[in-house]
Coordinates of C-alpha atoms in Angstrom, one line a residue:
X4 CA -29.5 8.6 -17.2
X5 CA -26.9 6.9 -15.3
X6 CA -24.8 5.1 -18.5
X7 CA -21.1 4.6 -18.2
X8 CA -19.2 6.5 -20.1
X9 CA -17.6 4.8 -23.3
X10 CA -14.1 4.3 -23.6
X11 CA -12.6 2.2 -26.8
X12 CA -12.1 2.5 -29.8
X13 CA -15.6 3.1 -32.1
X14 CA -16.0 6.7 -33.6
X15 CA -17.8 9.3 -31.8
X16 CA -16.8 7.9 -28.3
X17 CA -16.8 10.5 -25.1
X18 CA -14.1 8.4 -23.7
X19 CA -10.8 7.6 -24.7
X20 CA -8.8 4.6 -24.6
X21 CA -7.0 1.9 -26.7
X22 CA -8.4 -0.2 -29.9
X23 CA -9.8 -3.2 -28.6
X24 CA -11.3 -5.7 -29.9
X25 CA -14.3 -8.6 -28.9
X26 CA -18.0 -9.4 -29.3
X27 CA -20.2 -6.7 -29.7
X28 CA -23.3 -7.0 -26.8
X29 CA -26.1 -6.1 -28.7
X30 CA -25.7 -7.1 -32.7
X31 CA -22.9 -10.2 -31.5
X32 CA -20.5 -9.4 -34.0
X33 CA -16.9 -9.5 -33.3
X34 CA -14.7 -6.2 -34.3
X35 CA -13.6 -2.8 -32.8
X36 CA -15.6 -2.2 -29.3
X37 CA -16.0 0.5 -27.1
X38 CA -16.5 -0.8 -23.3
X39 CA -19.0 1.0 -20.5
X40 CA -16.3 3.0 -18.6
X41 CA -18.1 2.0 -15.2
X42 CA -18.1 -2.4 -15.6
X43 CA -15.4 -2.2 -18.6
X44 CA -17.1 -6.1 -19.1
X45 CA -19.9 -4.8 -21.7
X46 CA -18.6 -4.2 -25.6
X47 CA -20.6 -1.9 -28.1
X48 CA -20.5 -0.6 -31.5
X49 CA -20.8 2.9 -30.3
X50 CA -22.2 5.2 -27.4
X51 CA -25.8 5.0 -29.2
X52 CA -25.6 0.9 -29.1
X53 CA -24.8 1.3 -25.4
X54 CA -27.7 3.7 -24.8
X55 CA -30.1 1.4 -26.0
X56 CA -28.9 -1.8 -24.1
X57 CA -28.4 0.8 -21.2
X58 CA -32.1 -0.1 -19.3
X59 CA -31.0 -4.1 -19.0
X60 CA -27.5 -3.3 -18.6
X61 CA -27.6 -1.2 -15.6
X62 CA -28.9 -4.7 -13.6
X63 CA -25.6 -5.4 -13.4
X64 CA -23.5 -3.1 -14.5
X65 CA -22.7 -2.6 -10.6
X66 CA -21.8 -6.3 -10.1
X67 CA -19.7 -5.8 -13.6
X68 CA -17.9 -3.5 -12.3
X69 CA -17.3 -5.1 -9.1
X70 CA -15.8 -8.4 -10.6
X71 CA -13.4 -6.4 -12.7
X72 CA -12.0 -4.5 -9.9
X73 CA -11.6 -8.1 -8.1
X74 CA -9.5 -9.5 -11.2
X75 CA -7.5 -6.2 -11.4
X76 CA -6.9 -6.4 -7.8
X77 CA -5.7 -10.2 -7.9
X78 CA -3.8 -9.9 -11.5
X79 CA -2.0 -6.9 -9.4
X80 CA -1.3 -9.2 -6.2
X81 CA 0.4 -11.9 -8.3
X82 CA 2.1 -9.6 -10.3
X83 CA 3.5 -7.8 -7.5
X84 CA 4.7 -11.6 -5.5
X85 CA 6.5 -12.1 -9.1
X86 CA 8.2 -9.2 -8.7
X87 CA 6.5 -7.7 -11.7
X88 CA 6.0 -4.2 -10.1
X89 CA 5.3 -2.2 -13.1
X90 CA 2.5 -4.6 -14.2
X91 CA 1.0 -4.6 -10.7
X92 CA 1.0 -1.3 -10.4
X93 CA -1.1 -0.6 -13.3
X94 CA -3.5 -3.5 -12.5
X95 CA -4.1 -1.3 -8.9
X96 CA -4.4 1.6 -11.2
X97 CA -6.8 0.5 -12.9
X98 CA -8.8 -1.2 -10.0
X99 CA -8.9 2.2 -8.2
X100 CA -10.3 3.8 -11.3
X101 CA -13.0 1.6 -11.7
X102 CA -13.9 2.5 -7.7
X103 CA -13.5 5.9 -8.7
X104 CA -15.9 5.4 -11.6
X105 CA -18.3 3.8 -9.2
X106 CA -17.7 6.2 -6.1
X107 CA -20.8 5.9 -4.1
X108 CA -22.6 3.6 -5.5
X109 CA -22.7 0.6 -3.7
X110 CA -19.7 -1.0 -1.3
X111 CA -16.9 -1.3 -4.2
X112 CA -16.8 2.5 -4.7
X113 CA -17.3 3.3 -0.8
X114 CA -14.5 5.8 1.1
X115 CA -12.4 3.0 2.4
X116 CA -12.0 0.8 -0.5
X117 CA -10.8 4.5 -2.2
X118 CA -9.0 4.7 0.4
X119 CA -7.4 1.0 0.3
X120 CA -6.9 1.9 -3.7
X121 CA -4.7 5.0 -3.1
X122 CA -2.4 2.7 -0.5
X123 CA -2.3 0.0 -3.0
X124 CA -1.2 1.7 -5.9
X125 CA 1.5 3.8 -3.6
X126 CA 3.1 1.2 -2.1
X127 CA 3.3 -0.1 -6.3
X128 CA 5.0 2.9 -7.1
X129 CA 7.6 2.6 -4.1
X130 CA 8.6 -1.0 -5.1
X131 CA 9.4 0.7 -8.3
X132 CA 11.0 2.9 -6.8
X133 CA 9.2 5.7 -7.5
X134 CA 9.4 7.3 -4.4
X135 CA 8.1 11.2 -5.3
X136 CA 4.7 9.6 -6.3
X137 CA 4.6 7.2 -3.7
X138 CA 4.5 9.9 -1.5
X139 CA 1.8 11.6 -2.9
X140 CA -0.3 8.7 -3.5
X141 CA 0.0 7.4 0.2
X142 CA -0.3 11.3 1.4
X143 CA -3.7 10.8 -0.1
X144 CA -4.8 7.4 1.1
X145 CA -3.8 8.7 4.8
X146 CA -5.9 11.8 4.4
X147 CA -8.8 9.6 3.1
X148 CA -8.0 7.0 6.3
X149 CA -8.2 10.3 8.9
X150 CA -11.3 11.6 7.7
X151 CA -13.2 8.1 8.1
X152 CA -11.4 7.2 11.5
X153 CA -9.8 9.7 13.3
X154 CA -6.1 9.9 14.2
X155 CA -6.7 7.6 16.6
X156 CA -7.1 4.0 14.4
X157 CA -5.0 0.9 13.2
X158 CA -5.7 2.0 9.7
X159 CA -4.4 5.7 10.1
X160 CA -1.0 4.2 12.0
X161 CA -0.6 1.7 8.8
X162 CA -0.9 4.2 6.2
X163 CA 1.5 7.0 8.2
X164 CA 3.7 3.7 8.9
X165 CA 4.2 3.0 4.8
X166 CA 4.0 6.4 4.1
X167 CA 7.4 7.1 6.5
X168 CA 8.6 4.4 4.9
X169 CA 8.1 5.7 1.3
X170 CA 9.9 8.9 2.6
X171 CA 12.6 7.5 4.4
X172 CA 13.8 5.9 0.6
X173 CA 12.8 8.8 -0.4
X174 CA 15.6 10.7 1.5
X175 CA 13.0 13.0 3.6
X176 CA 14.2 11.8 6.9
X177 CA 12.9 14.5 9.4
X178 CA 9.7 13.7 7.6
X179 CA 10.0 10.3 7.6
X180 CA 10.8 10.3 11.5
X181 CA 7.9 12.5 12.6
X182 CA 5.3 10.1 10.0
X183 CA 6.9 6.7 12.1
X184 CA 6.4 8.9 15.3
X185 CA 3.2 9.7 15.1
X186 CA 2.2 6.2 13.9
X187 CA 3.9 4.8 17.5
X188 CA 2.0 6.9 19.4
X189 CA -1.6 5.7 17.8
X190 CA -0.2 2.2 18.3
X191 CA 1.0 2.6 22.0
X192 CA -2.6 3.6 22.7
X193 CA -4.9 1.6 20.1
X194 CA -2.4 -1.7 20.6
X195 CA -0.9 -1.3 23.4
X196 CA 3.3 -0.9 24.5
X197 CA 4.0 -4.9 23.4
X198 CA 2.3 -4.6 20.1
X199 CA 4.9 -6.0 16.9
X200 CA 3.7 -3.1 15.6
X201 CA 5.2 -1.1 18.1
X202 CA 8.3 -2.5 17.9
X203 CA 8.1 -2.1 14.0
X204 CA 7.7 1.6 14.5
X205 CA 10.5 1.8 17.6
X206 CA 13.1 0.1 14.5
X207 CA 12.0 2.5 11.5
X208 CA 12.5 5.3 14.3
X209 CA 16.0 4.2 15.3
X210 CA 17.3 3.3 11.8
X211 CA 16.3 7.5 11.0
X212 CA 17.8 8.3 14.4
X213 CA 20.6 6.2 13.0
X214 CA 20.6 7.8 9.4
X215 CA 20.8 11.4 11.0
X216 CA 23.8 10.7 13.5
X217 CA 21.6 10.4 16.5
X218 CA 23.3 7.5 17.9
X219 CA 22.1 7.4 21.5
X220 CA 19.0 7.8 20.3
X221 CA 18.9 5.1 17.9
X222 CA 20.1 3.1 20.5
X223 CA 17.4 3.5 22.7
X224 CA 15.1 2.5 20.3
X225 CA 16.4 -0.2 18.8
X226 CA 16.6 -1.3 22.5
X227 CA 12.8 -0.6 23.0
X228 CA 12.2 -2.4 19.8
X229 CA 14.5 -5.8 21.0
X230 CA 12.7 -6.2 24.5
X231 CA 9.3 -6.5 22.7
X232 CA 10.5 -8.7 19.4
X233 CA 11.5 -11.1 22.3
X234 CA 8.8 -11.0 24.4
X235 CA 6.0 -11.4 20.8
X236 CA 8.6 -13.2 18.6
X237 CA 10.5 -15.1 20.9
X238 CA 14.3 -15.1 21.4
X239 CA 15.1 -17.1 17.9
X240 CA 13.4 -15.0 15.5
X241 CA 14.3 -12.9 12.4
X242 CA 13.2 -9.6 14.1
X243 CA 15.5 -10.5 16.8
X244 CA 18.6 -10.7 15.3
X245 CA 18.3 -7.6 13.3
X246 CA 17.7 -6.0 16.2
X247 CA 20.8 -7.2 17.7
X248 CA 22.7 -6.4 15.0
X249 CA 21.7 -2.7 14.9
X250 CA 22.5 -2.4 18.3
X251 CA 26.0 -3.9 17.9
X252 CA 26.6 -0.9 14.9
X253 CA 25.8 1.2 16.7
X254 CA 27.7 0.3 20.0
X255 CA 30.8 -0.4 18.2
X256 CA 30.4 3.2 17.1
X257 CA 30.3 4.4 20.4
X258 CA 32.9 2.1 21.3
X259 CA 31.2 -0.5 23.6
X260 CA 33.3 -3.3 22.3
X261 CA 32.1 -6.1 24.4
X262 CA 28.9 -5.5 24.7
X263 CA 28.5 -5.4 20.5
X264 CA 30.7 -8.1 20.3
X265 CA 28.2 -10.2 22.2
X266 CA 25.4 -8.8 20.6
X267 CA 27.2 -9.6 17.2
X268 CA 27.9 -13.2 18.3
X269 CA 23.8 -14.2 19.3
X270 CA 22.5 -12.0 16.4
X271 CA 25.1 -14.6 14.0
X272 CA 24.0 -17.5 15.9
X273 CA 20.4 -16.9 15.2
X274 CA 20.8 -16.6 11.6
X275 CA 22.2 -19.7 11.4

């Protein structure tokens, strides 16, 4: 018939979740509830109160459903500015399962919001540092993205972008490298050479050539990366300077003395 499935606390539940407590739909009495797994807004005594308020509650158990997966979904955004990353996690954990609850029916449990879920909750789990998961979660959220764009779309070169990232902490470097790679190359066509985002990828793909000992490589792409930070971010910006100072790291490894030097003394003077 379509019911959600109940999850709560009253005996002889499918479901299975926490006690809870609240105001009963149907009789209005406050005690132990059991929520509708699909809106987890409506409360009932039991999976036979919920079948009977099931015709008038499936009007809006959709819209339910939806709210819920918006205050999950904020609750999880503040959390995670706080720097509560635990908490915000869960809240995206618990938005994607109500999309998963809800998958295809209606626009809150469509493919890309799934898909948007899975790169939420991954990039939770690698601010806590969680990095194993992260890359599995964000494995999944990029196969999701390929199947509804391609390989050639913004959204596929975002999620293989955070996912190198996730396994660059991770300590997967050749992994890591060939994930930012493959990202560069859907944004050199999609965005074109003087995209940010290009020059985002061109610094994650130096910092690996870096990591590995690759050091005229590195240097090349941190290079790549400087001329278009200046060109998008302008010659005083953040993204400039760290540039500059990667470069001078580098050059003083190779033992370019003056030419790091310099690139020490405008990256300094920037930050200023």
């Amino acid at each position: 018939r379509g019911e959600g499935r109940m999850s709560g606390a009253a005996g002889g539940s499918k479901g299975k979740g926490k006690k809870a407590t609240g105001v009963r739909k149907r009789c209005g009495k406050e005690g132990e509830v059991m929520q509708c797994s699909k809106c987890h807004k409506a409360n009932y005594c039991g999976p036979e109160c919920q079948k009977e308020d099931w015709k008038e509650h499936k009007k809006m158990c959709k819209e339910l459903a939806s709210k819920f997966a918006k205050e999950r979904l904020a609750s999880a955004q503040d959390k995670d500015y706080e720097g509560r990353f635990e908490g915000a996690r869960r809240q995206f954990e618990k938005a994607a399962q109500v999309m998963q609850d809800n998958q295809g029916s209606g626009p809150m449990g469509s493919p890309h919001n799934m898909a948007i879920a899975n790169y939420n909750v991954g990039q939770a789990l690698c601010s806590e540092g969680r990095y194993d998961a992260a890359v599995e979660k964000l494995a999944e959220a990029l196969g999701q993205f390929r199947t509804l764009y391609g390989d050639m779309h913004e959204a596929t070169a975002n999620a293989l972008t955070v996912l190198g990232q996730a396994l660059r902490w991770q300590g997967s470097y050749e992994q890591a490298a060939q994930r930012h790679k493959e990202a560069l190359q859907i944004q050199l066509r999609v965005l074109g050479p003087d995209s940010v985002d290009v020059a985002m990828s061109l610094s994650s793909i130096g910092l690996l050539y870096q990591r590995t000992g690759m050091l005229p490589q590195a240097l090349v792409s941190y290079r790549q990366a400087l001329r278009v930070f200046r060109l998008r971010r302008g010659d005083e910006h953040e993204d400039v300077a760290s540039a500059l100072m990667n470069m001078a790291v580098i050059l003083t490894k190779q033992g370019s003395f003056e030419e790091a030097l310099e690139n020490h003394k405008e990256s300094l003077r920037i930050r200023r």
